[in-house]
Structure formats: C-alpha cells, structure tokens
Amino acid sequence: MKINVDEERCCGAGQCVMLAPEVFDQRDEDGIVMLLDAEPPAEQHGPVREAAEMCPAAAIRLSEGT
Amino acid sequence: MTTRPEADANSAHPFPDFPHPRSSACPFGVSPEMRALRDRGAVSRVRSWGGSTPWVVTSHAEQKALLADPRLSADFSHPGFPSPVDPEKAGRGRRDMSFVGMDDPEHARLRRMVSGVFTVKRMRALRPVVQKMTDDFIDSMLAGPRPADLVQALALPLPSLVISRLLGVPYEDHEFFQTNSRTIVSSVATAEARSTAHTNLAGYLDDLVARKTTDPGDDLLTQLGERVGAGELTRQQAASMGVLLLLGGHETTANMITLGTLLLLEHPGQLAAIREADDPKVIADAVEELLRYPSIVHLGRRRTALEDIDIAGETIRAGEGVILLSELANRDPSAFPDPDTLDLTRDARSHLAFGAGTHHCVGQPLARMELQILYPTLFCRVPTLRTAVETDQVPFKHDAVIYGVHELPVTW
C-alpha cells in the first residue's frame, strides 16, 4: 500500500489522525495533514483504508497491491 | 439564470416549490414535501424565490461528491448563487461570513489562519477544561429553581464560554453576542435587522482585535491581530473571521445540545446505554448518530456551478444554483439502513451534518468534543432529568437556518 495525501484539498478535520495516528499527524499551525509513513506495514492497512474512506475532503489516495 | 424549455411552469411537470417550513407536527421527521423531493431523484430542479429554478441534491453519494468538487463555488456574490432567504422580503442583507462565502485559494489561505486551533492535539488538551465548565454550569442549574430552561442554563452558555476562551472574547459580553448571533441566523429577521446585528458584532470584534495588539493574550484574536500587523489580513477580514467563529462556535452547538438531549429523553432505552457506557467509543458513536438524525443545518448548503457538471443523469449548467440538502443525505437509506430510526449504536460517521470538502465545518472537532462531554455528564449527574412540558409544547425553531429549539423547560 502506498499513500498519497493532497495538502491542498485537506481541510484539517483530523479524522485520519484519530483513526491511524501512527500514519497521519497534523501540522500545529493549521491542522493540515502530515504523512508519517507513506508505505505503512500491513497492520495499519485497515485503519488507513478507513481514514481514506472517512476523510471529509477526499484528500487521501491509496494505491494498493504491489 | 438561463431558463430551459423544461423549466416552463406550465409544463406537465412543473418544478415543486422550495423551501417549505419544517413540519411542526413531527419535529424530527422528514416532511412529506422533502420526501417528495427525494422521490424525484438524486438531482432535480425546484422553483424558489423570484421564479428561480435551482437544483436540489437529495442523495448522500451525490452530495458528498459535489461538496468536494471544485467546480462548485461557495461565493455568495455569484449572480447564480441560490439565496437561502427570500431576497424580495429580506433583501440580500449583509452576508459577509468570511471564508465560508469564498472559494480556494483565498478561502484556504484565510481558513488556515484559524484551523490550527482545532487540531486533535489541541482538542485533547482542552477536554478537561470543557469538562470542568460543563460541571460548573450543571452545578449552577441544579442550585437554581425548577423547571429550568436548558437552553439558557447549559446549551448556550457552555459553547459560548468555550469559544470565548479560544478567541479571547470576554465572556461577560455573552448577552450581546448571543442576541446578535440569533438575529443573524434567523430567517424571518428583516435585512435591516440582520445587517445591524452583523455590524454590531463586526464592530465589537474589530475593537477587540485592536485591543489585543496592545494587550495580547494566548488566544486566536491576538494571533489575527498579529497577522493584521504583518499585512496578511485587513482589520475588516480579521473582524469578519471573528464573527464567523464566535457565531458558528456557539449557535450551532447550542442547538445540537438541546435537540440531542430531547432525542435521548425520547429514547430512554438507548439513553440508559449512554449513561452506563464506560467506553468512549460508545459515546462517540452515539454523538455521530445524534448529529445525523436531526441535521440542524436547515435549507441546505448552497453553491453555484462554475462549469457544466454531469451528475446522476442530469447536467447542471455553469451559472446555475445548487442546493445540497444534508437533512435528506443523512436520511438516505443507501447510506444509512433504516434511516428514520434513531440507533445510537450504528456507524453514522459518514453523515454530512458538518458538510464535506474544502468547506467542511472548521469547528467540528470542538463541537464533537463538547457533545461527547456534555451528554454523558448531563445524564449521569442529573439521572432524573426530564422535560417539564410535552414535546409538542416545545417551541422548535422553524424560523431559523440552524434548526433547534427556542427554549427547553426541564426538571429533575
């Protein structure tokens, strides 16, 4: 799994930070997403998929597979 | 706005009138008129003020897609923007709601000056402060006479105090800003009254921002004042952002506090589960369902198409108005099975009560945290809480763009 985040689209809602705190964080100054791990280990895939699904700005894109 | 042949009111299928008042017979239900709109399809046209024929979007999937679509503009000043109030009766009035009525990139530039206040980290740090405030307001209510009005005892003061602290607004001025805020969100107030209320609040915040430059605090208005000093913001922009956050920070949450409390009282079996819950996830899930079910943003989120958009078999043309009805999205059976049943254990997180896309409510982490603290604290500390009047005697806000109740007499 490879994660791409779109900082332009991000609305700083923080859903991803709550669902997968080892993968996502927020900048202190404006709450915009910071990607901590672009290729997270398998045990994070479930929470990351949920974060992508729940993101209100559709700012998280996943490429799965290889 | 261009009128297409099928928009002819004399045709066999004239567009239904919109908006219609929320039904007072069933305050938490979807009205027959709204159901009829949904039956016309995910995307259809209505006839609104002055013969305008904006689109309404009724389904969850299409609303979610459109709210995140940059081809839709939130700019109030666009000629095709569908007015939420009748411009004939109320005039456009003054609707400077800062970045809410702007598009990116200026929207994002301004929004990101305030969004850092609402990070997950900041909200966690604020939790014990909000818990203490909640307990203090409940103490005062319990020490006072019965029945009490829950709106004045708890629902308005709690979020007002919290947002006042974050902004650096003296809470002693709460009557002034609450009264003016109420006028701004009223859909029956005259254009003049709304304009005066807005001018009052903007002037008040402008003075405050100016004062912060000589008497700074650890608060958002001080930060905005610094940005004015650095030339990143005008004083008017800073005041306007202050109005938006002050108003948005208390009026909406206050309405959710009362409506959620009423809903919980009407569902005692489910309420018991909240009271006994020791898992924060149970409370968090319940709050999402309480946000989904009544959908307090009334009359829809409004946009103008900047380009032609093909969606759900229709084409929305550039320049046409679009109204996204979250109260229907949140009762869409394809997103929420058995949507008219309140079920505090369901996964309701994908509701659109806070919108979606770039304009997703900037204060939602704060609202969620306040509600997650308030409901269990209220019902644990006041286990015998009940309404002091029948539900059909409760004055619901059928006259406001943010749904709620004017007062909620409770006893215990």
XYZ file of C-alpha atoms in Angstrom:
478
model
C 0.000 0.000 0.000
C 1.218 3.449 -0.934
C -0.436 6.584 0.471
C -0.689 9.970 -1.195
C -2.111 12.944 0.653
C -3.266 16.121 -1.057
C -2.396 19.034 1.221
C -4.303 21.452 -0.998
C -7.555 19.528 -0.576
C -7.023 18.727 3.122
C -9.479 20.544 5.390
C -7.683 19.666 8.628
C -10.569 17.676 10.093
C -8.192 15.304 11.878
C -10.203 12.122 11.216
C -7.106 10.362 9.853
C -5.072 11.322 12.928
C -7.656 9.740 15.201
C -8.032 6.578 13.086
C -4.363 5.930 12.246
C -2.128 8.068 14.495
C 0.992 6.129 13.516
C 0.496 7.060 9.868
C -1.016 10.555 9.953
C -0.431 13.670 12.039
C -1.396 17.352 11.736
C 0.713 20.490 11.434
C 0.359 22.521 14.623
C -0.064 25.820 12.809
C -3.046 24.944 10.608
C -4.058 21.331 11.234
C -3.133 20.225 7.707
C -2.211 16.561 7.302
C 1.357 15.301 7.704
C 2.085 11.861 6.336
C 4.307 9.991 8.800
C 4.528 6.744 6.851
C 3.751 6.641 3.128
C 4.107 2.839 2.940
C 2.751 1.578 6.256
C 3.003 -2.045 7.444
C 0.117 -4.437 6.895
C -1.418 -3.980 10.348
C -2.038 -0.323 9.518
C -3.849 -1.014 6.240
C -7.287 -1.398 7.817
C -7.184 1.901 9.743
C -5.628 3.687 6.748
C -8.403 2.488 4.399
C -10.946 3.675 6.941
C -9.194 7.055 7.178
C -9.257 7.428 3.386
C -12.934 6.498 3.307
C -13.842 8.865 6.177
C -11.757 11.853 5.007
C -14.334 14.640 4.506
C -12.163 16.312 1.872
C -11.270 13.123 -0.043
C -7.623 14.126 0.364
C -6.153 10.650 0.955
C -5.441 8.438 -2.070
C -4.294 4.842 -1.780
C -2.594 2.657 -4.330
C -2.907 -0.920 -3.213
C -1.168 -4.083 -4.387
C 2.453 -4.371 -5.459
C -30.228 32.404 -14.868
C -30.977 30.673 -18.153
C -34.380 29.047 -18.313
C -34.501 25.853 -20.273
C -37.631 24.616 -22.085
C -38.427 22.015 -19.447
C -38.356 24.743 -16.790
C -41.690 26.078 -18.051
C -44.092 26.298 -15.123
C -46.955 25.435 -17.474
C -45.424 22.125 -18.490
C -46.884 18.818 -17.314
C -44.315 18.513 -14.543
C -43.745 21.938 -13.019
C -40.961 22.128 -10.501
C -42.061 21.851 -6.879
C -41.835 24.942 -4.706
C -38.885 25.233 -2.344
C -38.254 25.798 0.500
C -41.067 24.701 2.770
C -41.162 25.038 6.568
C -40.090 22.107 8.701
C -43.150 20.208 9.865
C -44.188 21.199 13.365
C -46.222 18.000 13.692
C -43.154 15.788 13.579
C -40.128 17.845 14.599
C -37.547 15.124 13.929
C -39.134 13.639 10.843
C -38.568 14.265 7.149
C -41.562 16.273 5.916
C -43.827 14.934 3.141
C -42.574 17.770 0.886
C -38.964 16.726 1.415
C -39.844 13.063 0.801
C -41.484 14.102 -2.454
C -38.308 15.923 -3.456
C -36.291 12.799 -2.763
C -38.716 10.740 -4.861
C -37.974 12.993 -7.845
C -34.415 11.713 -7.875
C -30.922 12.370 -6.603
C -30.685 15.641 -8.541
C -33.721 17.652 -9.633
C -34.922 21.225 -10.021
C -37.190 23.259 -7.768
C -38.904 26.610 -8.094
C -37.664 29.078 -5.491
C -37.637 32.809 -4.752
C -38.455 35.143 -7.618
C -39.102 32.249 -10.031
C -35.508 30.999 -9.824
C -35.096 27.275 -10.515
C -32.038 25.985 -8.667
C -31.093 22.314 -8.441
C -31.543 20.350 -5.263
C -29.387 17.328 -4.466
C -31.093 14.817 -2.204
C -28.834 11.738 -2.093
C -25.830 11.119 0.138
C -23.368 9.939 -2.537
C -24.032 12.839 -4.918
C -23.859 15.421 -2.127
C -20.570 14.042 -0.874
C -19.142 14.131 -4.402
C -20.390 17.643 -5.154
C -19.248 19.133 -1.839
C -15.705 18.031 -2.683
C -15.959 19.239 -6.304
C -14.021 22.447 -7.061
C -16.361 23.149 -10.000
C -18.902 24.356 -7.425
C -18.451 27.821 -5.944
C -19.491 28.895 -2.442
C -19.145 32.601 -3.314
C -22.317 34.353 -2.063
C -21.798 37.184 -4.518
C -22.080 34.978 -7.601
C -25.189 36.047 -9.591
C -26.447 32.448 -9.729
C -25.959 31.797 -6.005
C -29.240 30.488 -4.586
C -30.203 32.800 -1.711
C -31.255 30.979 1.483
C -33.741 33.775 2.274
C -36.300 35.473 0.058
C -34.454 38.487 -1.389
C -37.805 40.194 -2.095
C -38.786 40.102 1.571
C -35.461 40.199 3.334
C -33.043 41.609 0.776
C -29.643 40.042 0.361
C -28.652 41.876 3.508
C -25.082 41.821 4.609
C -23.778 38.282 4.404
C -20.089 38.708 4.976
C -19.336 35.354 6.577
C -15.613 35.477 5.888
C -14.171 32.392 4.159
C -17.484 30.483 4.267
C -18.552 32.584 1.275
C -15.264 32.295 -0.637
C -13.512 29.835 -2.905
C -9.969 28.485 -2.800
C -7.244 29.607 -2.821
C -8.312 32.689 -0.786
C -10.724 30.533 1.234
C -7.914 28.152 2.227
C -5.498 30.989 2.981
C -7.897 32.563 5.486
C -9.255 29.309 6.889
C -5.771 28.009 7.632
C -5.148 31.032 9.832
C -7.688 29.634 12.297
C -7.782 25.873 11.683
C -4.736 25.194 13.855
C -6.888 25.915 16.927
C -8.977 22.803 16.239
C -6.336 20.072 15.842
C -6.792 16.689 17.521
C -3.920 17.575 19.866
C -5.428 20.911 20.904
C -8.844 19.337 21.437
C -7.377 16.626 23.705
C -5.679 19.304 25.779
C -8.912 21.283 26.038
C -11.043 18.333 27.157
C -10.541 18.693 30.942
C -11.255 22.441 30.686
C -14.561 21.784 28.903
C -15.404 19.019 31.404
C -14.930 21.473 34.280
C -17.039 24.153 32.555
C -19.805 21.599 31.926
C -19.798 20.519 35.571
C -19.903 24.134 36.731
C -22.907 25.018 34.555
C -24.720 21.873 35.727
C -23.931 22.800 39.369
C -25.497 26.219 38.801
C -28.553 24.725 37.131
C -29.065 22.256 39.980
C -28.724 25.047 42.539
C -31.395 27.099 40.767
C -35.173 26.841 40.514
C -37.096 24.058 38.755
C -38.074 23.918 35.984
C -35.013 25.376 34.273
C -34.598 26.338 30.651
C -31.856 24.037 29.366
C -31.054 26.496 26.564
C -30.144 29.294 28.994
C -28.753 27.070 31.764
C -26.406 24.938 29.694
C -26.860 24.678 25.934
C -25.974 28.294 25.100
C -23.533 29.166 27.902
C -21.251 26.137 27.526
C -20.251 26.537 23.858
C -20.322 30.347 24.261
C -17.812 30.182 27.096
C -15.578 27.711 25.256
C -15.410 29.717 22.023
C -14.988 32.954 24.004
C -11.913 31.496 25.682
C -10.416 30.249 22.409
C -10.993 33.585 20.688
C -10.182 35.813 23.655
C -13.656 37.364 23.838
C -14.706 38.489 27.345
C -17.481 36.086 28.353
C -19.213 38.897 30.288
C -20.354 40.166 26.885
C -22.273 36.955 26.163
C -25.736 38.512 26.105
C -24.599 40.958 23.452
C -23.043 38.386 21.146
C -25.712 35.726 21.693
C -28.549 38.126 20.864
C -26.859 39.458 17.738
C -25.904 35.935 16.597
C -29.508 34.776 16.947
C -30.684 37.603 14.695
C -28.093 36.772 12.026
C -29.249 33.132 11.710
C -32.941 33.966 11.862
C -34.650 33.524 8.507
C -37.537 35.828 9.486
C -35.490 38.826 10.665
C -35.535 41.759 8.231
C -32.499 42.534 6.112
C -32.053 45.657 8.200
C -32.101 43.758 11.487
C -29.634 41.162 10.236
C -27.381 43.813 8.809
C -27.441 45.777 12.074
C -26.679 42.630 14.085
C -23.763 41.836 11.807
C -22.435 45.392 12.004
C -22.716 45.251 15.806
C -20.728 42.036 16.058
C -18.143 43.052 13.447
C -17.570 46.399 15.204
C -17.238 44.647 18.546
C -14.670 42.171 17.183
C -12.782 44.877 15.331
C -12.368 46.753 18.640
C -11.256 43.568 20.370
C -8.641 42.717 17.720
C -7.294 46.273 18.014
C -7.141 45.980 21.813
C -5.220 42.680 21.552
C -2.350 44.430 19.807
C -1.619 46.399 22.993
C -2.927 43.816 25.441
C -2.160 40.417 23.861
C -3.442 37.104 25.198
C -2.953 33.431 24.433
C -5.907 33.443 22.062
C -6.946 33.476 18.427
C -7.897 37.154 18.196
C -4.364 38.040 19.328
C -2.990 35.854 16.505
C -5.314 37.507 13.988
C -4.208 40.921 15.283
C -0.593 39.933 14.651
C -1.490 38.960 11.079
C -3.162 42.342 10.604
C 0.080 43.939 11.812
C 2.075 41.800 9.375
C -0.143 42.880 6.480
C -1.577 39.382 5.872
C -5.107 40.402 6.824
C -7.138 43.592 6.817
C -8.842 44.619 10.049
C -12.169 44.003 8.393
C -11.146 40.460 7.387
C -9.968 39.751 10.931
C -13.223 41.030 12.432
C -15.223 39.041 9.924
C -13.391 35.819 10.822
C -14.009 36.604 14.474
C -17.754 36.963 13.810
C -17.836 33.681 11.939
C -16.062 31.728 14.681
C -17.958 33.348 17.535
C -21.324 32.777 15.877
C -20.508 29.341 14.462
C -18.918 28.323 17.729
C -21.973 28.661 19.917
C -25.240 28.888 17.982
C -24.856 25.538 16.190
C -23.544 23.544 19.147
C -26.202 25.006 21.436
C -28.908 23.718 19.102
C -27.301 20.280 18.956
C -27.139 20.143 22.760
C -30.885 20.728 23.126
C -32.007 18.580 20.186
C -29.727 15.719 21.249
C -30.980 15.950 24.828
C -34.585 15.852 23.616
C -33.879 12.861 21.381
C -32.191 10.984 24.224
C -35.131 11.704 26.547
C -37.480 10.335 23.893
C -35.467 7.103 23.673
C -34.956 6.065 27.307
C -33.707 2.581 26.428
C -30.891 3.965 24.331
C -30.233 6.722 26.848
C -29.547 4.088 29.523
C -26.727 2.709 27.375
C -25.143 6.179 27.198
C -25.406 6.687 30.924
C -23.801 3.322 31.670
C -21.148 3.471 28.954
C -17.551 3.381 30.097
C -16.168 3.020 26.559
C -15.572 6.426 24.936
C -16.327 4.833 21.553
C -19.921 4.154 22.633
C -20.333 7.852 23.404
C -18.553 8.932 20.217
C -20.793 6.690 18.071
C -23.889 7.983 19.846
C -22.865 11.587 19.179
C -22.456 10.848 15.453
C -25.962 9.400 15.314
C -27.344 12.390 17.237
C -25.666 14.652 14.664
C -27.020 12.638 11.734
C -30.609 12.309 12.839
C -31.902 15.893 13.213
C -29.411 17.541 10.757
C -29.553 21.053 12.159
C -28.290 22.869 9.062
C -31.653 23.681 7.533
C -32.402 24.910 3.994
C -29.320 23.289 2.541
C -25.738 24.106 1.709
C -25.660 26.379 -1.321
C -23.336 26.615 -4.294
C -23.132 27.851 -7.897
C -21.815 25.672 -10.718
C -18.743 27.234 -12.357
C -18.712 24.662 -15.203
C -21.225 22.208 -16.627
C -21.430 19.199 -14.328
C -22.912 15.841 -15.345
C -24.295 14.047 -12.333
C -26.942 11.372 -11.719
C -28.189 11.594 -15.305
C -28.638 15.388 -15.234
C -26.465 18.252 -16.426
C -26.067 21.200 -14.090
C -25.056 24.111 -16.321
C -22.410 26.687 -15.467
C -24.023 29.547 -13.567
C -26.883 27.530 -12.090
C -27.580 27.341 -8.375
C -27.237 24.085 -6.426
C -28.749 23.337 -3.008
C -27.412 20.310 -1.114
C -29.911 19.077 1.454
C -27.979 17.425 4.276
C -31.190 16.558 6.133
C -32.020 14.241 3.193
C -28.468 12.927 2.719
C -28.475 11.966 6.377
C -31.711 10.004 5.897
C -30.625 8.342 2.647
C -31.358 4.605 3.009
C -28.462 3.691 0.723
C -26.049 5.322 3.185
C -27.895 4.593 6.433
C -30.098 1.471 6.563
C -33.474 2.146 8.185
C -32.566 5.842 8.258
C -35.627 7.130 10.126
C -34.799 5.012 13.165
C -32.502 6.561 15.763
C -29.888 3.912 16.546
C -27.057 5.144 18.737
C -25.030 2.003 18.037
C -24.916 2.369 14.253
C -21.893 3.678 12.353
C -23.199 7.133 11.412
C -19.797 8.777 10.915
C -20.301 9.422 7.209
C -23.191 11.833 7.889
C -22.994 15.247 6.263
C -24.055 17.286 9.307
C -20.719 19.147 9.076
C -20.705 19.181 5.277
C -17.760 17.828 3.306
C -14.998 19.035 1.042
C -12.985 22.178 1.470
C -15.770 23.921 3.460
C -16.193 21.054 5.959
C -17.009 22.724 9.287
C -13.736 24.058 10.675
C -15.010 23.844 14.253
C -16.322 20.272 14.098
C -13.564 18.767 16.291
C -14.606 21.212 19.015
C -18.327 20.581 18.526
C -17.816 16.818 18.659
C -15.713 17.080 21.812
C -18.250 19.348 23.550
C -21.115 16.971 22.717
C -19.119 13.885 23.767
C -18.609 15.500 27.173
C -21.990 17.097 27.570
C -24.499 14.280 27.024
C -22.974 11.666 29.389
C -22.130 14.295 32.010
C -25.643 15.736 31.974
C -27.407 12.387 32.215
C -25.018 10.927 34.808
C -25.193 13.969 37.037
C -28.939 14.526 36.583
C -30.305 10.982 36.142
C -33.912 12.081 36.650
C -33.722 14.831 34.028
C -36.967 15.163 32.063
C -38.775 17.761 30.024
C -41.204 19.929 32.011
C -43.602 20.212 29.049
C -44.887 17.789 26.428
C -42.718 17.593 23.289
C -45.499 19.165 21.223
C -45.294 22.245 23.505
C -41.563 22.737 22.884
C -41.007 25.782 20.624
C -38.940 24.441 17.724
C -37.027 26.872 15.509
C -38.984 26.584 12.312
C -37.830 30.132 11.583
C -34.055 29.739 11.590
C -31.452 28.427 9.173
C -29.987 26.445 12.064
C -32.626 24.107 13.469
C -33.107 23.802 17.214
C -35.453 24.898 19.989
C -36.006 28.375 21.394
C -36.314 27.020 24.914
C -36.402 23.649 26.600
C -38.009 23.604 30.052
C -36.554 20.722 32.052
C -36.900 19.481 35.573
C -35.414 16.660 37.660
